[in-house]
CSV table of C-alpha atoms in Angstrom, one decimal:
chain,number,residue,atom,x,y,z
A,145,MET,CA,-8.7,14.1,-12.2
A,146,SER,CA,-9.9,12.5,-8.2
A,147,LYS,CA,-9.5,14.6,-4.8
A,148,ASN,CA,-9.8,12.6,-2.9
A,149,PRO,CA,-8.1,12.3,-0.1
A,150,ILE,CA,-4.3,9.8,0.0
A,151,HIS,CA,-4.5,7.9,3.8
A,152,ILE,CA,-1.0,6.8,5.4
A,153,ILE,CA,-1.0,4.8,8.6
A,154,GLY,CA,1.3,5.5,10.6
A,155,GLY,CA,2.3,8.7,12.2
A,156,GLY,CA,5.8,7.9,12.1
A,157,LEU,CA,9.0,9.2,10.2
A,158,ALA,CA,7.6,8.0,7.3
A,159,GLY,CA,4.2,8.8,7.9
A,160,SER,CA,4.9,11.8,8.4
A,161,GLU,CA,7.6,12.3,5.9
A,162,ALA,CA,4.7,10.2,3.0
A,163,ALA,CA,1.6,13.2,4.2
A,164,TRP,CA,4.1,16.2,4.4
A,165,GLN,CA,4.4,15.4,0.4
A,166,VAL,CA,1.3,14.5,-0.7
A,167,ALA,CA,0.0,17.7,0.6
A,168,GLN,CA,2.1,19.6,-0.7
A,169,ALA,CA,1.7,18.3,-4.1
A,170,GLY,CA,-1.8,19.7,-3.9
A,171,VAL,CA,-3.9,16.5,-2.6
A,172,PRO,CA,-5.2,16.1,1.0
A,173,VAL,CA,-4.7,13.6,2.7
A,174,VAL,CA,-5.5,11.1,5.6
A,175,LEU,CA,-2.5,11.0,7.8
A,176,HIS,CA,-3.9,8.1,10.5
A,177,GLU,CA,-1.9,7.6,13.9
A,178,MET,CA,-3.2,4.8,16.2
A,179,ARG,CA,-1.6,6.5,19.4
A,180,PRO,CA,-2.8,7.9,22.1
A,181,VAL,CA,-5.4,4.9,21.1
A,182,ARG,CA,-3.0,2.6,21.6
A,183,GLY,CA,0.1,3.6,22.7
A,184,THR,CA,3.5,1.2,21.9
A,185,ASP,CA,6.3,-1.4,23.8
A,186,ALA,CA,8.8,1.5,22.9
A,187,HIS,CA,7.1,5.4,22.6
A,188,LYS,CA,6.9,7.9,25.5
A,189,THR,CA,4.3,10.2,23.9
A,190,ASP,CA,1.2,10.5,21.1
A,191,GLY,CA,4.2,13.2,19.3
A,192,LEU,CA,4.4,12.2,15.8
A,193,ALA,CA,7.8,11.4,14.5
A,194,GLU,CA,9.2,10.6,17.5
A,195,LEU,CA,12.2,9.4,17.8
A,196,VAL,CA,12.6,5.8,20.3
A,197,CYS,CA,16.1,5.2,20.1
A,198,SER,CA,18.7,7.7,19.7
A,199,ASN,CA,18.7,10.9,18.5
A,200,SER,CA,20.7,10.9,15.6
A,201,PHE,CA,20.6,11.1,11.8
A,202,ARG,CA,23.6,10.2,11.4
A,203,SER,CA,26.8,12.1,9.2
A,204,ASP,CA,25.9,15.4,7.8
A,205,ASP,CA,28.3,15.0,5.4
A,206,ALA,CA,27.1,14.7,2.2
A,207,GLU,CA,30.9,14.9,0.0
A,208,ASN,CA,32.7,12.0,1.8
A,209,ASN,CA,28.9,9.4,3.3
A,210,ALA,CA,25.9,7.7,1.5
A,211,VAL,CA,23.4,9.5,5.1
A,212,GLY,CA,24.9,12.7,4.3
A,213,LEU,CA,24.0,12.9,0.9
A,214,LEU,CA,20.4,11.6,1.8
A,215,HIS,CA,20.9,14.7,4.3
A,216,ALA,CA,20.7,16.6,1.4
A,217,GLU,CA,18.2,15.1,-1.8
A,218,MET,CA,15.8,15.0,0.9
A,219,ARG,CA,16.3,18.6,1.5
A,220,LEU,CA,16.4,19.3,-2.5
A,221,ALA,CA,13.2,17.7,-2.5
A,222,GLY,CA,11.0,19.9,0.9
A,223,SER,CA,11.5,17.4,3.0
A,224,LEU,CA,9.7,17.8,6.4
A,225,ILE,CA,11.8,15.6,8.3
A,226,MET,CA,15.3,17.2,7.8
A,227,SER,CA,14.1,20.6,7.8
A,228,ALA,CA,12.5,19.8,11.9
A,229,GLY,CA,15.5,18.1,12.2
A,230,ASP,CA,17.9,21.3,10.7
A,231,ALA,CA,15.8,23.9,13.6
A,232,ASN,CA,16.2,21.4,16.5
A,233,GLN,CA,19.3,20.8,15.7
A,234,VAL,CA,22.0,19.8,18.8
A,235,PRO,CA,25.9,19.7,19.0
A,236,ALA,CA,27.3,16.3,17.6
A,237,GLY,CA,30.5,17.5,15.5
A,238,GLY,CA,29.7,15.7,12.2
A,239,ALA,CA,26.6,14.0,12.7
A,240,LEU,CA,23.5,16.0,12.7
A,241,ALA,CA,21.6,15.1,15.8
A,242,VAL,CA,18.4,16.5,16.6
A,243,ASP,CA,16.4,18.0,20.8
A,244,ARG,CA,13.8,14.8,19.9
A,245,ASP,CA,11.0,16.2,21.7
A,246,GLY,CA,12.0,19.4,19.7
A,247,PHE,CA,11.7,17.9,16.8
A,248,SER,CA,8.4,15.8,16.9
A,249,GLU,CA,7.0,18.7,18.0
A,250,ALA,CA,7.9,20.8,15.2
A,251,VAL,CA,6.9,17.9,13.0
A,252,THR,CA,3.3,17.9,14.6
A,253,LYS,CA,2.9,21.0,14.6
A,254,LYS,CA,4.3,21.0,10.6
A,255,LEU,CA,1.0,19.0,10.1
A,256,GLU,CA,-1.0,20.0,12.3
A,257,ALA,CA,-1.3,23.4,11.1
A,258,HIS,CA,-1.9,22.1,6.7
A,259,PRO,CA,-5.0,22.7,5.6
A,260,LEU,CA,-4.8,19.5,3.6
A,261,ILE,CA,-4.2,17.4,6.2
A,262,ALA,CA,-6.5,15.1,8.4
A,263,ILE,CA,-5.0,13.9,11.1
A,264,GLN,CA,-7.1,11.5,13.2
A,265,ARG,CA,-5.8,9.6,16.1
A,266,GLU,CA,-7.3,5.9,16.0
A,267,GLU,CA,-5.8,2.2,15.2
A,268,VAL,CA,-6.4,1.4,11.4
A,269,PRO,CA,-6.7,-2.5,12.7
A,270,GLY,CA,-6.4,-4.5,9.1
A,271,LEU,CA,-6.1,-3.5,5.7
A,272,PRO,CA,-7.4,-0.4,3.9
A,273,PRO,CA,-11.2,-0.8,2.9
A,274,ALA,CA,-11.4,-0.9,-1.0
A,275,ASP,CA,-12.9,2.7,-0.7
A,276,TRP,CA,-9.4,4.5,0.3
A,277,ASP,CA,-7.7,3.8,-3.2
A,278,GLN,CA,-5.1,5.7,-2.9
A,279,ALA,CA,-3.1,4.9,1.3
A,280,ILE,CA,0.6,4.4,2.6
A,281,ILE,CA,0.7,2.5,5.1
A,282,ALA,CA,3.8,3.0,7.1
A,283,THR,CA,3.7,1.6,10.2
A,284,GLY,CA,7.6,0.6,10.7
A,285,PRO,CA,8.5,-1.9,13.1
A,286,LEU,CA,6.0,-1.6,15.8
A,287,THR,CA,3.0,-2.6,13.1
A,288,ALA,CA,0.1,-2.9,15.5
A,289,PRO,CA,-1.0,-7.1,15.3
A,290,GLY,CA,-4.4,-6.8,13.8
A,291,LEU,CA,-2.4,-5.0,10.7
A,292,ALA,CA,0.2,-7.2,11.3
A,293,GLN,CA,-1.9,-10.2,11.0
A,294,SER,CA,-3.7,-9.0,7.7
A,295,ILE,CA,-0.4,-8.5,6.2
A,296,ALA,CA,0.6,-11.6,6.3
A,297,GLU,CA,-2.7,-12.9,4.4
A,298,ALA,CA,-2.1,-10.5,1.9
A,299,THR,CA,0.6,-11.3,1.6
A,300,GLY,CA,1.8,-14.8,2.5
A,301,ALA,CA,3.1,-16.6,5.7
A,302,ASP,CA,6.1,-16.4,4.8
A,303,ALA,CA,6.8,-12.4,3.1
A,304,LEU,CA,6.1,-10.5,6.3
A,305,ALA,CA,8.8,-11.1,9.5
A,306,PHE,CA,9.4,-10.0,12.8
A,307,PHE,CA,13.0,-10.2,13.7
A,308,ASP,CA,16.0,-9.6,11.5
A,309,ALA,CA,18.3,-12.4,11.7
A,310,ILE,CA,21.0,-10.0,9.6
A,311,ALA,CA,24.9,-11.1,8.7
A,312,PRO,CA,27.1,-8.6,8.2
A,313,ILE,CA,27.8,-7.0,4.7
A,314,ILE,CA,31.2,-6.0,2.9
A,315,HIS,CA,32.3,-3.4,0.8
A,316,PHE,CA,33.6,-5.8,-2.2
A,317,ASP,CA,36.2,-3.8,-3.0
A,318,THR,CA,37.6,-4.4,0.6
A,319,ILE,CA,38.3,-7.9,0.3
A,320,ASP,CA,41.8,-9.1,-0.3
A,321,MET,CA,41.5,-11.4,-3.4
A,322,ASP,CA,45.6,-13.5,-2.8
A,323,ILE,CA,43.5,-14.6,0.2
A,324,CYS,CA,40.1,-15.0,-0.5
A,325,TRP,CA,39.2,-17.1,-4.1
A,326,PHE,CA,35.9,-17.5,-6.1
A,327,GLN,CA,34.5,-21.6,-5.8
A,328,SER,CA,31.3,-22.7,-5.2
A,329,ARG,CA,31.7,-26.4,-3.0
A,330,TYR,CA,31.8,-29.1,-4.5
A,331,ASP,CA,32.1,-26.0,-7.4
A,332,LYS,CA,28.5,-26.8,-7.7
A,333,VAL,CA,27.0,-24.9,-10.7
A,334,GLY,CA,22.7,-24.9,-9.7
A,335,PRO,CA,19.8,-22.1,-11.5
A,336,GLY,CA,21.9,-18.5,-11.7
A,337,GLY,CA,25.5,-19.7,-10.6
A,338,THR,CA,29.0,-20.4,-12.4
A,339,GLY,CA,30.9,-22.8,-9.7
A,340,LYS,CA,32.3,-19.7,-8.5
A,341,ASP,CA,30.0,-18.0,-6.6
A,342,TYR,CA,31.0,-17.6,-3.2
A,343,ILE,CA,34.3,-15.8,-1.5
A,344,ASN,CA,35.9,-18.4,0.4
A,345,CYS,CA,38.0,-16.8,3.2
A,346,PRO,CA,40.1,-19.8,4.6
A,347,MET,CA,41.6,-21.1,8.8
A,348,ASP,CA,44.3,-23.0,9.8
A,349,LYS,CA,43.7,-25.3,13.0
A,350,GLU,CA,44.9,-22.5,15.2
A,351,GLN,CA,43.1,-19.4,13.1
A,352,TYR,CA,39.7,-21.2,14.0
A,353,LEU,CA,40.4,-21.7,17.9
A,354,ALA,CA,41.8,-18.2,18.8
A,355,PHE,CA,38.0,-17.4,16.2
A,356,VAL,CA,35.3,-19.4,18.7
A,357,GLN,CA,37.0,-18.5,21.2
A,358,ALA,CA,36.7,-14.4,20.9
A,359,LEU,CA,32.8,-15.2,19.2
A,360,ILE,CA,32.5,-16.6,23.0
A,361,ASP,CA,34.9,-13.9,24.6
A,362,GLY,CA,33.6,-11.2,23.1
A,363,GLN,CA,30.7,-8.7,23.9
A,364,LYS,CA,28.0,-9.2,23.3
A,365,THR,CA,23.6,-6.6,22.6
A,366,GLU,CA,21.2,-7.6,25.1
A,367,PHE,CA,17.3,-8.5,23.7
A,368,LYS,CA,14.9,-6.0,24.6
A,369,GLN,CA,12.4,-6.9,27.2
A,370,TRP,CA,10.1,-6.2,24.3
A,371,GLU,CA,11.3,-7.8,21.6
A,372,GLY,CA,11.3,-11.7,24.0
A,373,THR,CA,14.5,-13.8,22.2
A,374,PRO,CA,13.4,-15.4,19.1
A,375,TYR,CA,16.0,-18.4,18.8
A,376,PHE,CA,15.1,-20.3,16.4
A,377,ASP,CA,17.8,-23.4,14.4
A,378,GLY,CA,17.4,-21.2,11.2
A,379,CYS,CA,19.0,-18.5,12.7
A,380,LEU,CA,21.4,-19.1,15.4
A,381,PRO,CA,23.8,-16.7,16.1
A,382,ILE,CA,27.6,-17.4,15.2
A,383,GLU,CA,29.0,-16.8,18.8
A,384,ILE,CA,25.3,-19.3,19.6
A,385,MET,CA,26.8,-21.6,17.7
A,386,ALA,CA,30.0,-21.2,19.2
A,387,GLU,CA,29.4,-21.5,22.7
A,388,ARG,CA,28.0,-25.3,21.8
A,389,GLY,CA,31.2,-26.7,20.8
A,390,VAL,CA,34.8,-25.7,19.6
A,391,GLU,CA,33.9,-28.3,16.5
A,392,THR,CA,30.3,-26.4,15.9
A,393,LEU,CA,30.8,-23.6,12.6
A,394,ARG,CA,33.5,-26.7,11.7
A,395,TYR,CA,30.6,-28.3,10.7
A,396,GLY,CA,28.4,-25.7,10.5
A,397,PRO,CA,28.5,-22.3,8.1
A,398,MET,CA,32.6,-23.0,8.3
A,399,LYS,CA,32.7,-26.2,7.3
A,400,PRO,CA,36.1,-26.7,4.7
A,401,MET,CA,34.4,-29.7,2.9
A,402,GLY,CA,34.0,-29.0,-1.3
A,403,LEU,CA,36.8,-26.2,-1.3
A,404,THR,CA,40.2,-26.3,-2.3
A,405,ASN,CA,42.5,-23.5,-2.2
A,406,ALA,CA,42.8,-21.4,-5.6
A,407,HIS,CA,46.1,-20.4,-3.8
A,408,ASN,CA,47.5,-23.2,-2.0
A,409,PRO,CA,45.9,-26.2,-3.6
A,410,THR,CA,47.6,-28.5,-1.4
A,411,VAL,CA,47.3,-26.9,1.6
A,412,LYS,CA,43.5,-28.0,2.9
A,413,ALA,CA,41.7,-25.2,5.2
A,414,TYR,CA,40.4,-26.2,8.9
A,415,ALA,CA,37.3,-23.9,8.2
A,416,VAL,CA,36.3,-21.4,5.9
A,417,VAL,CA,34.4,-18.3,6.1
A,418,GLN,CA,31.5,-17.9,3.0
A,419,LEU,CA,30.6,-14.9,1.7
A,420,ARG,CA,27.6,-14.6,-0.9
A,421,GLN,CA,27.3,-11.4,-3.0
A,422,ASP,CA,24.7,-9.9,-2.4
A,423,ASN,CA,23.3,-7.3,-4.8
A,424,ALA,CA,23.2,-7.5,-8.5
A,425,LEU,CA,25.5,-4.8,-9.0
A,426,GLY,CA,28.3,-7.4,-7.0
A,427,THR,CA,28.9,-4.0,-4.9
A,428,LEU,CA,28.5,-6.4,-1.4
A,429,TYR,CA,29.0,-9.6,0.0
A,430,ASN,CA,27.5,-11.3,2.9
A,431,MET,CA,28.6,-13.4,5.0
A,432,VAL,CA,27.2,-16.6,5.3
A,433,GLY,CA,25.1,-17.1,8.2
A,434,PHE,CA,27.0,-14.5,10.4
A,435,GLN,CA,23.7,-12.9,12.6
A,436,THR,CA,25.4,-12.4,14.9
A,437,LYS,CA,24.6,-10.3,18.1
A,438,LEU,CA,27.6,-9.1,19.1
A,439,LYS,CA,28.7,-5.5,19.4
A,440,HIS,CA,29.5,-3.5,16.7
A,441,ALA,CA,32.9,-2.7,17.9
A,442,GLU,CA,33.1,-6.5,18.5
A,443,GLN,CA,32.3,-7.3,15.4
A,444,VAL,CA,34.9,-5.3,13.3
A,445,ARG,CA,37.8,-6.5,15.6
A,446,ILE,CA,36.8,-10.2,15.9
A,447,PHE,CA,35.7,-10.8,11.9
A,448,ARG,CA,39.1,-8.3,10.6
A,449,THR,CA,40.8,-11.3,12.2
A,450,ILE,CA,39.6,-13.5,9.8
A,451,PRO,CA,42.4,-13.7,7.1
A,452,GLY,CA,41.3,-11.4,3.8
A,453,LEU,CA,39.4,-9.5,5.8
A,454,GLU,CA,42.0,-7.4,7.7
A,455,ASN,CA,40.8,-3.8,6.0
A,456,ALA,CA,37.7,-4.9,5.2
A,457,ASP,CA,35.3,-2.2,4.9
A,458,PHE,CA,31.5,-2.9,7.2
A,459,ALA,CA,28.3,-1.5,4.9
A,460,ARG,CA,26.2,-2.9,7.6
A,461,LEU,CA,27.5,-5.1,10.6
A,462,GLY,CA,25.3,-8.1,12.2
A,463,GLY,CA,22.4,-7.8,14.7
A,464,LEU,CA,19.2,-9.7,15.2
A,465,HIS,CA,16.1,-7.7,16.8
A,466,ARG,CA,11.9,-7.5,16.4
A,467,ASN,CA,11.8,-5.6,13.1
A,468,THR,CA,7.8,-6.3,11.4
A,469,TYR,CA,9.4,-5.7,8.1
A,470,ILE,CA,7.8,-7.7,3.8
A,471,ASN,CA,9.7,-9.6,1.6
A,472,SER,CA,9.3,-6.5,-1.1
A,473,PRO,CA,11.6,-7.3,-3.7
A,474,THR,CA,8.7,-9.4,-4.6
A,475,LEU,CA,6.0,-7.9,-3.3
A,476,LEU,CA,6.6,-4.7,-4.5
A,477,ASP,CA,7.1,-3.1,-7.7
A,478,ALA,CA,9.7,0.0,-8.0
A,479,SER,CA,7.0,2.7,-6.6
A,480,LEU,CA,6.8,0.6,-3.8
A,481,GLN,CA,3.0,-0.1,-4.8
A,482,LEU,CA,1.9,-3.5,-3.7
A,483,LYS,CA,2.3,-5.6,-7.2
A,484,SER,CA,-1.3,-7.8,-5.4
A,485,ARG,CA,-2.9,-4.2,-4.9
A,486,PRO,CA,-3.2,-1.2,-7.0
A,487,GLY,CA,-3.2,2.1,-5.5
A,488,LEU,CA,-2.3,0.5,-2.1
A,489,ARG,CA,2.0,1.4,-0.8
A,490,PHE,CA,4.4,1.1,2.2
A,491,ALA,CA,7.4,3.0,2.8
A,492,GLY,CA,9.1,3.2,5.8
A,493,GLN,CA,11.2,0.5,7.6
A,494,ILE,CA,8.4,-1.3,7.0
A,495,THR,CA,9.9,-1.7,3.3
A,496,GLY,CA,13.0,-3.2,4.7
A,497,CYS,CA,15.0,-0.6,4.8
A,498,GLU,CA,16.9,0.7,8.1
A,499,GLY,CA,18.0,3.8,10.6
A,500,TYR,CA,15.6,8.0,10.2
A,501,VAL,CA,16.8,8.7,7.8
A,502,GLU,CA,16.3,6.0,5.0
A,503,SER,CA,12.8,5.3,6.4
A,504,ALA,CA,12.1,9.1,5.9
A,505,ALA,CA,13.1,8.3,2.3
A,506,ILE,CA,10.8,6.0,1.0
A,507,GLY,CA,8.3,7.6,3.4
A,508,LEU,CA,8.8,10.5,1.0
A,509,LEU,CA,8.8,9.2,-2.7
A,510,ALA,CA,6.2,6.8,-1.5
A,511,GLY,CA,4.2,10.1,-1.4
A,512,ARG,CA,5.5,11.4,-4.2
A,513,PHE,CA,4.5,8.5,-6.2
A,514,ALA,CA,1.6,8.5,-4.5
A,515,ALA,CA,0.7,12.2,-5.4
A,516,ALA,CA,0.9,12.1,-8.8
A,517,GLU,CA,-0.9,9.4,-9.6
A,518,ARG,CA,-4.1,11.5,-7.6
A,519,LEU,CA,-2.6,14.1,-9.9
A,520,GLY,CA,-2.8,12.1,-13.0
A,521,TYR,CA,0.7,11.8,-13.7
A,522,ALA,CA,2.9,8.0,-13.5
A,523,PRO,CA,5.3,8.8,-10.6
A,524,SER,CA,9.0,9.8,-12.1
A,525,LEU,CA,11.3,7.6,-10.6
A,526,PRO,CA,15.3,8.6,-9.2
A,527,PRO,CA,17.8,7.8,-11.3
A,528,LEU,CA,19.9,4.7,-9.1
A,529,THR,CA,22.7,7.0,-9.4
A,530,THR,CA,20.9,8.9,-6.7
A,531,ALA,CA,20.8,8.1,-2.9
A,532,PHE,CA,16.8,7.8,-3.3
A,533,GLY,CA,17.4,6.3,-6.7
A,534,ALA,CA,20.0,3.5,-5.0
A,535,LEU,CA,18.0,3.0,-1.5
A,536,LEU,CA,14.4,2.6,-3.3
A,537,ASN,CA,16.4,0.0,-6.0
A,538,HIS,CA,17.7,-2.2,-2.7
A,539,ILE,CA,14.6,-2.6,-1.4
A,540,THR,CA,12.2,-3.3,-5.0
A,541,GLY,CA,14.6,-4.9,-7.4
A,542,GLY,CA,18.6,-4.7,-6.4
A,543,HIS,CA,19.4,-7.5,-3.6
A,544,ILE,CA,19.5,-11.5,-5.4
A,545,VAL,CA,17.9,-13.9,-4.2
A,546,SER,CA,19.8,-17.3,-2.7
A,547,ASP,CA,19.0,-19.7,-5.0
A,548,ASP,CA,20.8,-22.8,-3.1
A,549,GLU,CA,18.4,-21.6,-0.5
A,550,PRO,CA,14.6,-22.3,-1.2
A,551,GLY,CA,12.6,-20.5,0.8
A,552,LYS,CA,15.3,-19.4,3.3
A,553,ARG,CA,14.2,-15.3,3.3
A,554,SER,CA,17.1,-13.4,1.9
A,555,PHE,CA,16.2,-10.3,1.0
A,556,GLN,CA,17.6,-8.3,5.2
A,557,PRO,CA,16.5,-4.5,5.7
A,558,MET,CA,20.0,-2.0,5.2
A,559,ASN,CA,21.2,1.7,5.9
A,560,VAL,CA,21.8,3.8,2.2
A,561,ASN,CA,25.4,3.3,1.6
A,562,PHE,CA,27.5,3.2,-1.2
A,563,GLY,CA,27.2,0.3,-2.4
A,564,LEU,CA,23.9,0.6,-3.2
A,565,PHE,CA,24.9,3.1,-5.7
A,566,PRO,CA,26.7,2.2,-9.5
A,567,PRO,CA,30.0,2.4,-9.0
A,568,MET,CA,32.6,4.9,-10.4
A,569,GLU,CA,36.4,4.6,-10.5
A,570,ALA,CA,38.1,7.8,-9.5
A,571,PRO,CA,38.6,10.6,-11.9
A,572,LYS,CA,42.4,10.2,-12.9
A,573,THR,CA,44.9,13.4,-11.7
A,574,GLU,CA,47.4,14.3,-14.3
A,575,GLY,CA,51.0,13.7,-13.2
A,576,LYS,CA,49.3,11.5,-9.3
A,577,ARG,CA,48.3,7.8,-9.4
A,578,LEU,CA,45.9,7.3,-6.5
A,579,ARG,CA,45.9,4.3,-3.8
A,580,GLY,CA,43.9,3.1,-0.6
A,581,LYS,CA,41.8,5.6,0.9
A,582,ASP,CA,43.1,8.5,-1.6
A,583,LYS,CA,41.5,6.4,-4.1
A,584,THR,CA,38.8,5.9,-1.8
A,585,VAL,CA,37.1,9.1,-1.2
A,586,ALA,CA,37.9,9.8,-5.1
A,587,LYS,CA,35.5,7.3,-5.9
A,588,ARG,CA,32.8,8.4,-2.9
A,589,HIS,CA,33.5,12.5,-4.2
A,590,ALA,CA,33.1,10.9,-8.3
A,591,ILE,CA,29.2,9.3,-6.8
A,592,THR,CA,28.1,12.7,-4.6
A,593,SER,CA,29.0,14.9,-7.4
A,594,ARG,CA,26.5,12.4,-9.9
A,595,ALA,CA,24.2,12.5,-7.4
A,596,LEU,CA,23.6,15.6,-6.5
A,597,GLY,CA,23.3,16.7,-10.1
A,598,ASP,CA,21.0,13.5,-11.6
A,599,CYS,CA,18.9,14.7,-8.2
A,600,ARG,CA,18.1,17.9,-8.3
A,601,GLN,CA,17.3,17.1,-12.4
A,602,TRP,CA,14.9,15.0,-11.2
A,603,LEU,CA,13.1,17.2,-9.1
A,604,GLY,CA,13.2,19.5,-12.2
A,605,LEU,CA,15.6,21.8,-10.0
A,606,PRO,CA,18.0,25.2,-12.1
A,607,ALA,CA,21.3,25.2,-10.6
A,608,GLN,CA,20.7,28.4,-9.3
A,609,ALA,CA,17.8,27.5,-7.3
A,610,ALA,CA,19.4,24.2,-6.4
A,611,GLN,CA,22.4,25.3,-4.8
A,612,ALA,CA,20.1,27.6,-2.4
A,613,ALA,CA,18.1,24.2,-1.5
A,614,GLU,CA,21.7,23.7,-0.4
């Protein structure tokens, strides 16, 4: 079998983790990082795995939080990013936050010291050459223009995005269906539809006018200077539409035409907020047309004034920002390999995941998959019940493509969250019926317990060794 090196482009969190996993499997690696030969608008150093924004890896609670569960699974898989994070932890309550300089230095030193890893400081201006038969592109949101152009040419003009235009996504089981109802506008069935494909949240005139004013008055985030202002009519932020006139939203994403309130058929809603199923599991729904630059706390406050969403739990909040990523569900196979070019994989944020930990986790998987193929094995995919598998499935196949908006990109980056996992019922307690928050907590404990057990089995860890790894 060939022991030619696997080439990895990009020395961020995903590329660094991928390189580590490949080398730990006994396969040589060439890690290509363009800094300091070519800098970016956001990076300040030439260190590998530099954290350009927050220094937090978010919650480290593996029992109650999906990202904490991902931390635990990565530790079980021998993650370099997690070991460096743990070694450089700073006080942050229940979160894992790190000394950013110490963290980057630790990752850089580990990679430089590994006998199977060669680090080349150079820009790779285009797609890997044909003689790089196994390669991983892990260049993230700040992909160099030349490489980005090559990816666009190889994948199609509409397959590479440079900005997120993200609407909030809500956990289905937190929507009040005593107020909301299922219906497509004019009961349109459409391809794969039933005529009841949207959840509808009705507003009367007073509620609508107050909502529009709240959007206008709400605190917004600003674009960083290097991002520019990518507004175009196809993805205007909801608050920008509100500023164009009080009736704009009623004739746009909140139009009430063609909808009849199933709970009160004789009363016509003045405006309607629609939610569309976002994943194949049916556990997540997105707010149609609600991409926004409102600050996160403002989104929660304002959007919970929508009838039926008073107790909404958001799987992710909206945003509009620079983020180079590909349309992974159509381009990549289940092992993150480009369907049109076997041996070329993508990893990290460019695949359509959000967050430091998620990016590193996808790098970890891409590295393991590439190493397996180099060693002559078929890649072993993580179970869908694990955090690894849930995140991978969202990227490569769990997302629903909108049939009623042909040509429009509907795939959006996302953090790991419990809505991506196959659902579980809360375990029954003898003599006690769980409700509300207690039921939600019990469900999450069941999901995390199942995930860790399945992850140990996937990794081939005996129970005692797995406990020690945690």
